[in-house]
XYZ file of C-alpha atoms in Angstrom:
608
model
C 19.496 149.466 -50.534
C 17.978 147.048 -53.097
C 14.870 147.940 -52.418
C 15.258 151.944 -53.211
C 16.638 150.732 -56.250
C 14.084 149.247 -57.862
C 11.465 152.175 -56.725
C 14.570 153.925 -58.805
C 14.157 151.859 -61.486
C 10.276 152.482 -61.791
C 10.458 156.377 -61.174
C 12.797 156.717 -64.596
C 9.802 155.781 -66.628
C 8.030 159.410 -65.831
C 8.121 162.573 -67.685
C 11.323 163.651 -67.711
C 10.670 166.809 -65.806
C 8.297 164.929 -63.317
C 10.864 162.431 -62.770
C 13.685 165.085 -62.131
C 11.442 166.480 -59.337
C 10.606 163.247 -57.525
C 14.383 162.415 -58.032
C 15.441 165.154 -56.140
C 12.796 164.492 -53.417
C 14.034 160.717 -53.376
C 17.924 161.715 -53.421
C 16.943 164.129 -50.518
C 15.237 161.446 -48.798
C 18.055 158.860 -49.358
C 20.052 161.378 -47.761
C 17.993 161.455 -44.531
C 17.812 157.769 -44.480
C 21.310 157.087 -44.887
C 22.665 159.817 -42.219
C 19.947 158.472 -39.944
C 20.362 154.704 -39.989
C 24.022 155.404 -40.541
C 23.799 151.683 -42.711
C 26.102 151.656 -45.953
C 23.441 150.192 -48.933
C 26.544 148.060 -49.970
C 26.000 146.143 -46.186
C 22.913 145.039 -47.117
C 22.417 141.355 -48.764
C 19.142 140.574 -50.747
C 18.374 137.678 -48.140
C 18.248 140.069 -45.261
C 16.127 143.110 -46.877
C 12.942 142.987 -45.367
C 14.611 141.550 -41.936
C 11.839 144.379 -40.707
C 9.128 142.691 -41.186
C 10.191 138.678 -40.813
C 9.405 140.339 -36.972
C 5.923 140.137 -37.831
C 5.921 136.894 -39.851
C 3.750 135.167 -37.000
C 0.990 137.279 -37.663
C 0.807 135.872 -41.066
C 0.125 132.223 -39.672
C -3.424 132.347 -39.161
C -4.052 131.629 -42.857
C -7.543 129.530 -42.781
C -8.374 133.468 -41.553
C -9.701 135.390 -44.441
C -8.126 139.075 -43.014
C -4.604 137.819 -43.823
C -3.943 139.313 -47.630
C -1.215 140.209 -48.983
C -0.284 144.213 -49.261
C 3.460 144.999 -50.571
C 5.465 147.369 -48.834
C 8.160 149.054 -49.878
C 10.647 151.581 -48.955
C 10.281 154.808 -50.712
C 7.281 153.770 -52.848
C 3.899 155.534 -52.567
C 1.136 152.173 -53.015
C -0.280 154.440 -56.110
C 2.814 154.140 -58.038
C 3.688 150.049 -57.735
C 0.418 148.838 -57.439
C -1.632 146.605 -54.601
C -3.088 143.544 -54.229
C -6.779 143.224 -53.992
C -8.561 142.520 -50.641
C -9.207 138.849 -51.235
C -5.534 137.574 -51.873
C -4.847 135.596 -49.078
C -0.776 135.304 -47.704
C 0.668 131.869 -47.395
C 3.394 131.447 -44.879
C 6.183 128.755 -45.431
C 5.256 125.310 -44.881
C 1.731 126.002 -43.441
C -1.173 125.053 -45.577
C -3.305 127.520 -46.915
C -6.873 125.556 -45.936
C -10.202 126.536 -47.268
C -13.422 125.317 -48.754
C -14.116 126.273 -52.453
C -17.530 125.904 -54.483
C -17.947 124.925 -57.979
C -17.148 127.268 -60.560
C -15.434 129.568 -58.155
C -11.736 131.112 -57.736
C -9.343 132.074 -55.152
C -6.408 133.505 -54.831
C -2.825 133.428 -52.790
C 0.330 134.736 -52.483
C 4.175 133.830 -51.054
C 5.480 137.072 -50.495
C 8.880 138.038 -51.162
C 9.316 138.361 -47.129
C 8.918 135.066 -46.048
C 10.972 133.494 -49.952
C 14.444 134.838 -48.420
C 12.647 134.253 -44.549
C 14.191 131.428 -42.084
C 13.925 128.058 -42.686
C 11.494 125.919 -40.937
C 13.402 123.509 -38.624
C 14.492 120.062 -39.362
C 12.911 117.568 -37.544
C 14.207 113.752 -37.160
C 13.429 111.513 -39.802
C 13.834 108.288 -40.999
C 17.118 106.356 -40.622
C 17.106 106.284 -44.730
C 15.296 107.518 -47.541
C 12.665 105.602 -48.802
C 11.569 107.409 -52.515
C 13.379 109.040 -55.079
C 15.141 112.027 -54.156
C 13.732 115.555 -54.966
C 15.871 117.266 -57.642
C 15.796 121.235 -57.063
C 15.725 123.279 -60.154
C 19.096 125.080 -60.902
C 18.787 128.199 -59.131
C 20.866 131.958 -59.958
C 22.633 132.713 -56.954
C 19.682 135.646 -55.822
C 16.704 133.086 -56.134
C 15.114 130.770 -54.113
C 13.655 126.811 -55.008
C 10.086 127.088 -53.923
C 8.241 123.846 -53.632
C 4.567 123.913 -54.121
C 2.074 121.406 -53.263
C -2.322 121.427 -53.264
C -3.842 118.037 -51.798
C -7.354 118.113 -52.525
C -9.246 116.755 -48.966
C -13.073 116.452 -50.064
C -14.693 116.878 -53.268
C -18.440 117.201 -54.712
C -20.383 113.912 -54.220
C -22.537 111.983 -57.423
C -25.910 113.410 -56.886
C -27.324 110.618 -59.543
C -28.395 107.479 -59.349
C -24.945 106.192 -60.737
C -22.148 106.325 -57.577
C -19.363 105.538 -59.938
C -16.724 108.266 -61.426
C -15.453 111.386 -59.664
C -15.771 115.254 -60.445
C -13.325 117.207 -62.429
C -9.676 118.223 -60.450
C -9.123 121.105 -58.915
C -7.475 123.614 -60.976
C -4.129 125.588 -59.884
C -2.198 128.494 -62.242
C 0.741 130.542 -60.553
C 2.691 133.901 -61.854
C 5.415 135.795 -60.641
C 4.720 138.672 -61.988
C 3.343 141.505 -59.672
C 1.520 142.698 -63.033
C -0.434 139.201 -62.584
C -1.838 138.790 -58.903
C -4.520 136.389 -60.297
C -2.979 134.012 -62.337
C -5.192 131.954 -63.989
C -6.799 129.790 -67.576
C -7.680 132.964 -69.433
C -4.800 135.882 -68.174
C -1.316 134.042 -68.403
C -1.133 131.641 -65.395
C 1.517 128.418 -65.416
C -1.034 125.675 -64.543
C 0.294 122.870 -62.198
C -1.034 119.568 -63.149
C -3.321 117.792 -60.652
C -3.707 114.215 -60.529
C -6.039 112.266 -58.165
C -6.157 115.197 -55.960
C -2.544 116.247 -55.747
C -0.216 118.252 -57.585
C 3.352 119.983 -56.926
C 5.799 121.789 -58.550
C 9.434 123.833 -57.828
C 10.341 126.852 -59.410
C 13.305 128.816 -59.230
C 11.747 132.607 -57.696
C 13.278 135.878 -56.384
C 10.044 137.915 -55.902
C 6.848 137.557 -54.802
C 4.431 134.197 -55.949
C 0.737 134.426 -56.876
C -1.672 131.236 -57.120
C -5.156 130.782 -58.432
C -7.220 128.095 -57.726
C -10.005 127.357 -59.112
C -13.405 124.577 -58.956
C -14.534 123.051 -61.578
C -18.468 123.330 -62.194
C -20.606 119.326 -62.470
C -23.941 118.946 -62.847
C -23.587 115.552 -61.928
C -22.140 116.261 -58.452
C -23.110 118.603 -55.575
C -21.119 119.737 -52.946
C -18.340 121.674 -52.706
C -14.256 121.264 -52.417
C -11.717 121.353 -49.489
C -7.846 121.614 -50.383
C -4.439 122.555 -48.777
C -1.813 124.845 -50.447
C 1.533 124.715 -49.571
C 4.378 126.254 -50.408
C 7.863 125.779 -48.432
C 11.470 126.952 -49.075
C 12.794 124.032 -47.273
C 11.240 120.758 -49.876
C 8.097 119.384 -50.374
C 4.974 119.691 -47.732
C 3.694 116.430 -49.161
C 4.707 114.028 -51.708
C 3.593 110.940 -54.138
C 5.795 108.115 -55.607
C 4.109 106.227 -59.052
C 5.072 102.575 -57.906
C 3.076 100.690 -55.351
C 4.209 100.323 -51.272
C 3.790 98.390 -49.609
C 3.101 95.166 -52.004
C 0.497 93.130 -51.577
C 1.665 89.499 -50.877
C -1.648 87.218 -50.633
C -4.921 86.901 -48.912
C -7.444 84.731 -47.800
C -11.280 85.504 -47.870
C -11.183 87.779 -44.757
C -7.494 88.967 -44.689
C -4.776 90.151 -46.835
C -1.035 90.528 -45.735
C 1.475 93.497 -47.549
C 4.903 94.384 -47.257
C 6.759 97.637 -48.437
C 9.759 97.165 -50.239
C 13.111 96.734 -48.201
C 13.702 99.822 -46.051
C 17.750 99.832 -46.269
C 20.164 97.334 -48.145
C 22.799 98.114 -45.152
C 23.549 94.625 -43.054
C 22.392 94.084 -39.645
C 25.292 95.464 -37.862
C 24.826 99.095 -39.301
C 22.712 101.847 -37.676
C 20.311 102.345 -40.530
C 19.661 98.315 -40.122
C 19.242 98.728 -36.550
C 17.263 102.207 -36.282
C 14.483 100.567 -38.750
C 13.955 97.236 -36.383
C 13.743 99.458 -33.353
C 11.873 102.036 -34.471
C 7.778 102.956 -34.561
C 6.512 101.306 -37.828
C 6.987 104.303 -40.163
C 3.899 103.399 -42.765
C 0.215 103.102 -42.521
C -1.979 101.570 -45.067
C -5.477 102.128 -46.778
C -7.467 99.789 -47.619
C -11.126 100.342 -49.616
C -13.609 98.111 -51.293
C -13.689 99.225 -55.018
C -17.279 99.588 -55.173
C -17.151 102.391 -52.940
C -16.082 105.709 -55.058
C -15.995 107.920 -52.157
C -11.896 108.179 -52.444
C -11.828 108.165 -56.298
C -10.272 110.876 -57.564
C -8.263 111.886 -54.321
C -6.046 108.592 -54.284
C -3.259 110.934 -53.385
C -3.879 112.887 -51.412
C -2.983 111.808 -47.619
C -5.626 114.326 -45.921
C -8.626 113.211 -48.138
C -7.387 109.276 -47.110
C -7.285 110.166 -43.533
C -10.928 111.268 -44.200
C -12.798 108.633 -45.846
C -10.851 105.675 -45.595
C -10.916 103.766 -42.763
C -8.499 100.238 -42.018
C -8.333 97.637 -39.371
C -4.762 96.063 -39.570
C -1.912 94.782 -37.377
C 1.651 96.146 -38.431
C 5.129 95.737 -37.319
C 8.920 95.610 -38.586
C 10.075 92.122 -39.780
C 12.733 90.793 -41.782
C 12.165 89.684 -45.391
C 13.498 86.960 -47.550
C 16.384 88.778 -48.437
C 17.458 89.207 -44.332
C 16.595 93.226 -45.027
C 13.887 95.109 -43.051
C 10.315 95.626 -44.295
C 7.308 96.558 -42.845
C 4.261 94.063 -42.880
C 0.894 95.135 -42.450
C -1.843 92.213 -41.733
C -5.185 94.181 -43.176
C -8.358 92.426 -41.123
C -12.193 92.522 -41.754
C -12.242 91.712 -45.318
C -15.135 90.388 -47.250
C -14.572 87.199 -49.601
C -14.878 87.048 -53.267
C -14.080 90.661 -53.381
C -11.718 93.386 -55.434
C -10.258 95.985 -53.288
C -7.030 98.099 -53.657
C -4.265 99.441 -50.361
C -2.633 102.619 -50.357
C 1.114 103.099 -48.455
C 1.381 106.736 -47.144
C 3.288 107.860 -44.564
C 1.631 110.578 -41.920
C 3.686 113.857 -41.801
C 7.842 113.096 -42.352
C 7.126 109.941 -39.626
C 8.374 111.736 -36.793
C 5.799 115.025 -37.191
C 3.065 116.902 -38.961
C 0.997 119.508 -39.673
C 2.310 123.617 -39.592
C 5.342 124.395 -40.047
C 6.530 120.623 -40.488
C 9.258 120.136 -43.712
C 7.056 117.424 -45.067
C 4.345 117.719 -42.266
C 1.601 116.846 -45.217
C 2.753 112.990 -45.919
C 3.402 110.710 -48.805
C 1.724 108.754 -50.581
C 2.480 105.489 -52.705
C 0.123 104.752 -55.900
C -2.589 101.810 -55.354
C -2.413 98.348 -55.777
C -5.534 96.391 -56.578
C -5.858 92.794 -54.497
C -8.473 90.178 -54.809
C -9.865 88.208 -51.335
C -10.190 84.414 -51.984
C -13.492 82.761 -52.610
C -13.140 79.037 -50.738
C -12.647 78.447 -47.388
C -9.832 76.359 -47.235
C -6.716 78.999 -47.322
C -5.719 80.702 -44.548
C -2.715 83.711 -44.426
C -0.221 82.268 -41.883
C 2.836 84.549 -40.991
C 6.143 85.199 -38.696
C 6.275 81.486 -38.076
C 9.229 80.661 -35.493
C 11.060 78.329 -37.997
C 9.996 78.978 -41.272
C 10.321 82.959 -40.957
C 10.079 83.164 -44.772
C 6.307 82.293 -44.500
C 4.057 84.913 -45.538
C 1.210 83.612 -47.830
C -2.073 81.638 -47.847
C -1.369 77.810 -47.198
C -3.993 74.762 -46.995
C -6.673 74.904 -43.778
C -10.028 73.828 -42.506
C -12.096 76.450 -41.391
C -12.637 73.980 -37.756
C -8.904 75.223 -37.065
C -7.663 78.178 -35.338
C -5.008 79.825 -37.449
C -2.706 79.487 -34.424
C -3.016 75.938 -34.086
C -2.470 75.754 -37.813
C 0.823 77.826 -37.503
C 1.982 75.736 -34.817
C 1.413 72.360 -36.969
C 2.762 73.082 -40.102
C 6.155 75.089 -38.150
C 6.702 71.713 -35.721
C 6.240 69.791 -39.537
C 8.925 71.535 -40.760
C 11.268 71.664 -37.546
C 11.345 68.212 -37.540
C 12.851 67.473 -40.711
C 15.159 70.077 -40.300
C 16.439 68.633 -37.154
C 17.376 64.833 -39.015
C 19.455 67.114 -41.274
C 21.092 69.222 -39.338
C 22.586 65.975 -37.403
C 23.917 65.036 -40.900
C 25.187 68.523 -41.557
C 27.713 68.058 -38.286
C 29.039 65.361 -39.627
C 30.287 67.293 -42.840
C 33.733 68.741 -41.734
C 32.801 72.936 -42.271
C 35.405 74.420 -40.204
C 38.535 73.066 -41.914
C 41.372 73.884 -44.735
C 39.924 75.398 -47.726
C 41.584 72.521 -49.310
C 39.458 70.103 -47.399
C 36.328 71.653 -47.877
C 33.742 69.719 -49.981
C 33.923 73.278 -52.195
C 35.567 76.417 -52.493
C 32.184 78.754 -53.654
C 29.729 77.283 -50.542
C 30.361 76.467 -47.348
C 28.129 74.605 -44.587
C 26.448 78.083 -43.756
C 25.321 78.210 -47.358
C 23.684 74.778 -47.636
C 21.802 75.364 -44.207
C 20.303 78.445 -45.371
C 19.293 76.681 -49.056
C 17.540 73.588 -47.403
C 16.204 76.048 -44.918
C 13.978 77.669 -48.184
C 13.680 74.589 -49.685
C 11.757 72.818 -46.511
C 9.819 75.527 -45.772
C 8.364 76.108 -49.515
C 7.801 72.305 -50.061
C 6.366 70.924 -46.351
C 4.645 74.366 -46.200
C 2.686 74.645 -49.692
C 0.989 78.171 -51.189
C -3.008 77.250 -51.435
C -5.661 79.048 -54.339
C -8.567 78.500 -54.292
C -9.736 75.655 -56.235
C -12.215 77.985 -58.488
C -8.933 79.544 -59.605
C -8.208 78.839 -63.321
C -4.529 80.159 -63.607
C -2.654 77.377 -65.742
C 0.024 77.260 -63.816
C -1.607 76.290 -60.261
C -1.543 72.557 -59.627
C -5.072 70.731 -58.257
C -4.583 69.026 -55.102
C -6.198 66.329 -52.711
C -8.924 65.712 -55.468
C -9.873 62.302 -54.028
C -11.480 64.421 -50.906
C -15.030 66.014 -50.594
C -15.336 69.811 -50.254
C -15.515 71.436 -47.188
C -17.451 73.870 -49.354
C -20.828 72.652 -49.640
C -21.468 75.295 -52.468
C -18.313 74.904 -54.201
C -18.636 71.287 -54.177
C -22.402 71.794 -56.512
C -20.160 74.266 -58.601
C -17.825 71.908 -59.745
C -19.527 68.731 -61.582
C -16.867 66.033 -60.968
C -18.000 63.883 -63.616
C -17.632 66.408 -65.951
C -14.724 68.365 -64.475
C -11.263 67.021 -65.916
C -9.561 67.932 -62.549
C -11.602 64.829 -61.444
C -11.593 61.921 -64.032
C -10.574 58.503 -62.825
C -6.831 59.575 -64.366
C -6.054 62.025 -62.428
C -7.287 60.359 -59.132
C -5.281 57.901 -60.036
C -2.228 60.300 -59.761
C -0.296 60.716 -56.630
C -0.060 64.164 -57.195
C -3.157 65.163 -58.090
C -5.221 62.986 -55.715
C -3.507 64.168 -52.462
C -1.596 66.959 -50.822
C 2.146 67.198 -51.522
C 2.770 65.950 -48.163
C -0.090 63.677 -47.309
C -0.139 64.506 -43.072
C -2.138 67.313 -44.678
C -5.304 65.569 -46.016
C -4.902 63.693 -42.947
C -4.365 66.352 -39.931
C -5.831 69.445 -41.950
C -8.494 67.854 -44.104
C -8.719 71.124 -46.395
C -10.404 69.140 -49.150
C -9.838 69.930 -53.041
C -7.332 73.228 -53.144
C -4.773 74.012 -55.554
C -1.171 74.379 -55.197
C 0.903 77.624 -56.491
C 4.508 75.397 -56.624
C 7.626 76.467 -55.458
C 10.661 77.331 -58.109
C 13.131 74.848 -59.164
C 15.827 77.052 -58.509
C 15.063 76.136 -54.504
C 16.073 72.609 -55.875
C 18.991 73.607 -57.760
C 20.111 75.501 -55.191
C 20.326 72.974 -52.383
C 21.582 70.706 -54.920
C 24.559 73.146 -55.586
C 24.864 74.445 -52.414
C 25.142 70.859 -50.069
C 27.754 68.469 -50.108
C 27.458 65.285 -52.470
C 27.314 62.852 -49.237
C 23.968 64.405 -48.396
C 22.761 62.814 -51.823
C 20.123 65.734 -52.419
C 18.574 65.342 -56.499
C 16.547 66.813 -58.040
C 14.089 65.368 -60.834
C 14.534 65.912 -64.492
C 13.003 67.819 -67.295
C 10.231 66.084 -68.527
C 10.511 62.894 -65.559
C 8.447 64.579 -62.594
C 10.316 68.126 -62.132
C 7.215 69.287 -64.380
C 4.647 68.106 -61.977
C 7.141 69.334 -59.126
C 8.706 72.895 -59.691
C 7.965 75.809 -61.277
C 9.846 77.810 -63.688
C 10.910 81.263 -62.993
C 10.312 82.927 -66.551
C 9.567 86.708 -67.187
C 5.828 87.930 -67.570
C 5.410 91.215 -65.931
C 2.632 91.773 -63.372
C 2.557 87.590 -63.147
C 4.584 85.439 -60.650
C 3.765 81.313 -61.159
C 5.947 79.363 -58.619
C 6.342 80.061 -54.843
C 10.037 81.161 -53.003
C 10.507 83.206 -49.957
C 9.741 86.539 -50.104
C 8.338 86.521 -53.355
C 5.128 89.020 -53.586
C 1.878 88.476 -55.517
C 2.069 90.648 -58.817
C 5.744 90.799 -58.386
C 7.470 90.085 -62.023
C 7.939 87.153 -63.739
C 7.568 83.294 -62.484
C 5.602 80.510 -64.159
C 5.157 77.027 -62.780
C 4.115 73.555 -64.089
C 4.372 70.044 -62.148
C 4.637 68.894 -58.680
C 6.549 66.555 -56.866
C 6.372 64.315 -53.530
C 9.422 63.978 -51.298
C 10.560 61.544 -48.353
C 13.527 61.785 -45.952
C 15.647 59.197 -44.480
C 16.434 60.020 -40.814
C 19.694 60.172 -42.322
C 18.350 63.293 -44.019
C 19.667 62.010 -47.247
C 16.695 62.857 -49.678
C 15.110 61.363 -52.551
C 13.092 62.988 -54.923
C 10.698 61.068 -56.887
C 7.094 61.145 -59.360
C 4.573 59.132 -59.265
């Protein structure tokens, strides 16, 4: 058996006459062993060695219990001659985390014991219908080792005890070893350190034999208190995971809300299962939201346990479809303060479906921050899953006298209407005939109903900053009208202000809303006006037949004042199109534009 061999192996290291005695007391023993389990050592595998003593693997769960250490056994071997580990190096099993409190400047110690490397698997539980981060890439493994996964999440950590609540305390500290020689692997005696970052780090290694961790607390003077942490190893993948690239996204905000959206959860159409399994199922993500004047989660940003503990969010979720037609999951984050800086975490609890012991990926993932600003005026509201204009999801002009749901309902019905004029000229364009009587071979009818769809919606529906905001690329709006804002109103000195000289009040668009019903219905006073990107005009243009007389205005003759331009500036986006996300890359804007239909729905575009 593998086993005898390597107490073989050990045993020829002895005085040679010593060794010829215990050799003959080992063959002899061999002997007895062989005739009485009648087992051929050839039968054997190295997976299935210690099958023995996988029967008492469940007594190795309870590891928050400071009795469960680990003690090698094996066959043959007096515990004088290969050694022993001491009485406070504590057994992990697989995919349970090791869970203990630690105080500065002191060490402990684990082990993954050969037993449980080459145990069983945990079992797979359902997922989700499609990946949604990088795939984990195993290290190359010989064919008699195992990929172990480790993982330490760092749950609480020492509090400031100054006056100053800012910074955090120094990270945990993890070293492993596989060497049996090296039970307490750690700075000063030959440990491989694991990096942690913002209390979580994890690692695979390629292993055949048993695995020994130290961990160990930094010491503060500045902070008092002590640590909490999970380690996990697992044979099966990681316990719990991070991805460096924000998700969800945040999208916009107003000053008491903010609205996110992850990424798009499958690029498969809607009549494919993953499509369908994402609508239908449970929202997979939950979100964190803090205030970033409060430290308490600095330092711990990834770790999903030490979120659960001190963070706190009030939010609405659900599945919706994006601008793209592909699902996403939107999270409306509630109970905001105005004027303020905060930043939202995406994790995911467990693999989505379970966690906790025994769980492949029962300890979550987590998504790296993404700092947000709430607005400082009063006069944008977040307005979202319209009926019509499903492409919605941003801040748009308000009065603070209106309900958001009565606001919803008037700018959707503005929009509906227009659409309907059009889509009575759209029927009389002949769609369904010979390719060779189609007004074009690369669009159809289905193409230009879907472009003036965007189109409407971004120009009767316009994205609202505050007015405070200097951004160059934000156009001023409805500057002829008083403040809602008493104080902002003082703030701004409109004979001084250029926003408000007797030129630019003289200017259509400048002195009212794009579409005047606003200033009119809404009354949200001075706001300005993120504007949408030419290429929604282009695109209509392009994509609509030449009887429908759609035009857009020219370079340096009111497209300026009308559309932005998409142009790359990372971190920055400067005109408005559907789905687009704030801090997404690359759009700048200049210019506005006013627009009338004909009930005829042919459309003129024209500067004043």
């Amino acid at each position: 058996m593998r086993p005898l061999k390597l107490v073989r192996s050990e045993l020829r290291t002895s005085h040679p006459l010593s060794s010829s005695l215990i050799l003959v007391h080992f063959f002899t023993s061999l002997l007895y062993l062989h005739h009485a389990c009648a087992v051929d050592e050839g039968s054997i595998t190295h997976e299935d060695h210690n099958h023995r003593r996988l029967l008492d693997l469940s007594n190795s769960f309870g590891l928050r219990h400071e009795s469960d250490r680990y003690e090698p056994d094996f066959v043959g071997a007096d515990r004088s001659i290969i050694g022993r580990a001491g009485d406070d190096i504590q057994t992990l099993a697989n995919n349970v985390p090791g869970t203990l409190n630690i105080d500065q400047g002191a060490d402990q110690y684990w082990t993954f014991p050969n037993r449980t490397l080459f145990g069983p698997k945990s079992p797979q539980t359902s997922g989700l219908p499609s990946p949604v981060g990088p795939p984990e890439i195993a290290n190359a493994t010989a064919p008699d080792e195992i990929v172990l996964y480790i993982t330490l999440t760092t749950c609480i950590q020492p509090t400031r005890s100054g006056s100053n609540p800012s910074g955090s305390p120094d990270q945990l500290k993890l070293y492993y070893s596989t060497s049996s020689n090296n039970q307490k692997p750690g700075a000063d005696n030959g440990g491989t350190p694991v990096v942690i970052d913002e209390g979580f780090g994890w690692m695979n290694i390629s292993v055949k034999d048993d695995v020994f961790f130290g961990v160990f607390a930094p010491t503060s003077n500045d902070f008092s208190g002590g640590y909490n942490y999970q380690l996990t190893a697992s044979i099966d993948g990681f316990f719990a995971s991070y991805f460096d690239y924000p998700n969800p996204s945040f999208n916009d905000s107003d000053t008491k809300s903010a609205l996110f959206h992850t990424g798009n959860l499958t690029s498969d159409n809607s009549s494919r299962s993953d499509f369908q399994q994402w609508m239908s199922r449970p929202p997979a993500f939950t979100i964190y939201v803090q205030n970033q004047d409060n430290p308490s989660i600095y330092g711990m940003q990834r770790s999903v346990c030490a979120l659960e503990n001190f963070s706190k969010t009030e939010y609405d979720t659900g599945m919706v479809l994006g601008g793209n037609g592909q699902p996403k999951q939107q999270f409306y984050v509630k109970s905001l303060n105005g004027s303020s800086a905060y930043y939202a975490i995406g994790a995911i609890i467990g693999n989505s479906t379970a966690s906790g012991d025994n769980v492949v990926g029962g300890g979550g993932t987590v998504w790296s921050p993404v700092n947000f600003p709430t607005k400082s005026d009063n006069n944008c509201a977040l307005l979202y899953n319209l009926t019509f204009c499903t492409s919605v999801a941003y801040a748009v002009p308000a009065n603070p006298d209106n309900s958001t749901t009565d606001l919803a309902q008037w700018y959707d019905n503005y929009a509906t209407s227009y659409y309907e004029n059009f889509n009575k000229s759209l029927q009389q364009i002949p769609c369904n005939t010979t390719s060779s009587a189609q007004y074009s071979l690369a669009r159809t009818c289905v193409d230009c109903d879907a472009a003036y769809r965007q189109w409407l919606c971004a120009v009767s529906i316009p994205r609202c900053e505050d007015f405070s905001n200097t951004a160059y690329y934000l156009q001023p709006r409805a500057v002829n009208y008083t403040f809602i804002n008493a104080t902002l109103a003082t703030q701004f000195n409109v004979d001084n202000d250029p926003s408000f000289s007797l030129h630019n009040k003289s200017r259509t668009y400048m002195s009212s809303s794009r579409n005047p019903l606003i200033d009119s219905a809404i009354a949200p006073g001075p706001y300005k006006e993120l504007l949408p990107c030419e290429d929604l005009c282009y695109g209509l243009v392009q994509s609509c037949p030449a009887s429908l007389q759609f035009a857009c205005p020219l370079e340096g003759h009111g497209l300026n004042y009308s559309y932005g331009k998409k142009e790359v500036s990372p971190g920055v986006f400067s005109c408005n199109f559907a789905g687009v996300m704030n801090a997404a890359a690359g759009l700048r804007a200049v210019g506005v534009l006013t627009t009338s239909m004909a009930m005829g729905a042919a459309l003129i575009l024209m500067t004043l």
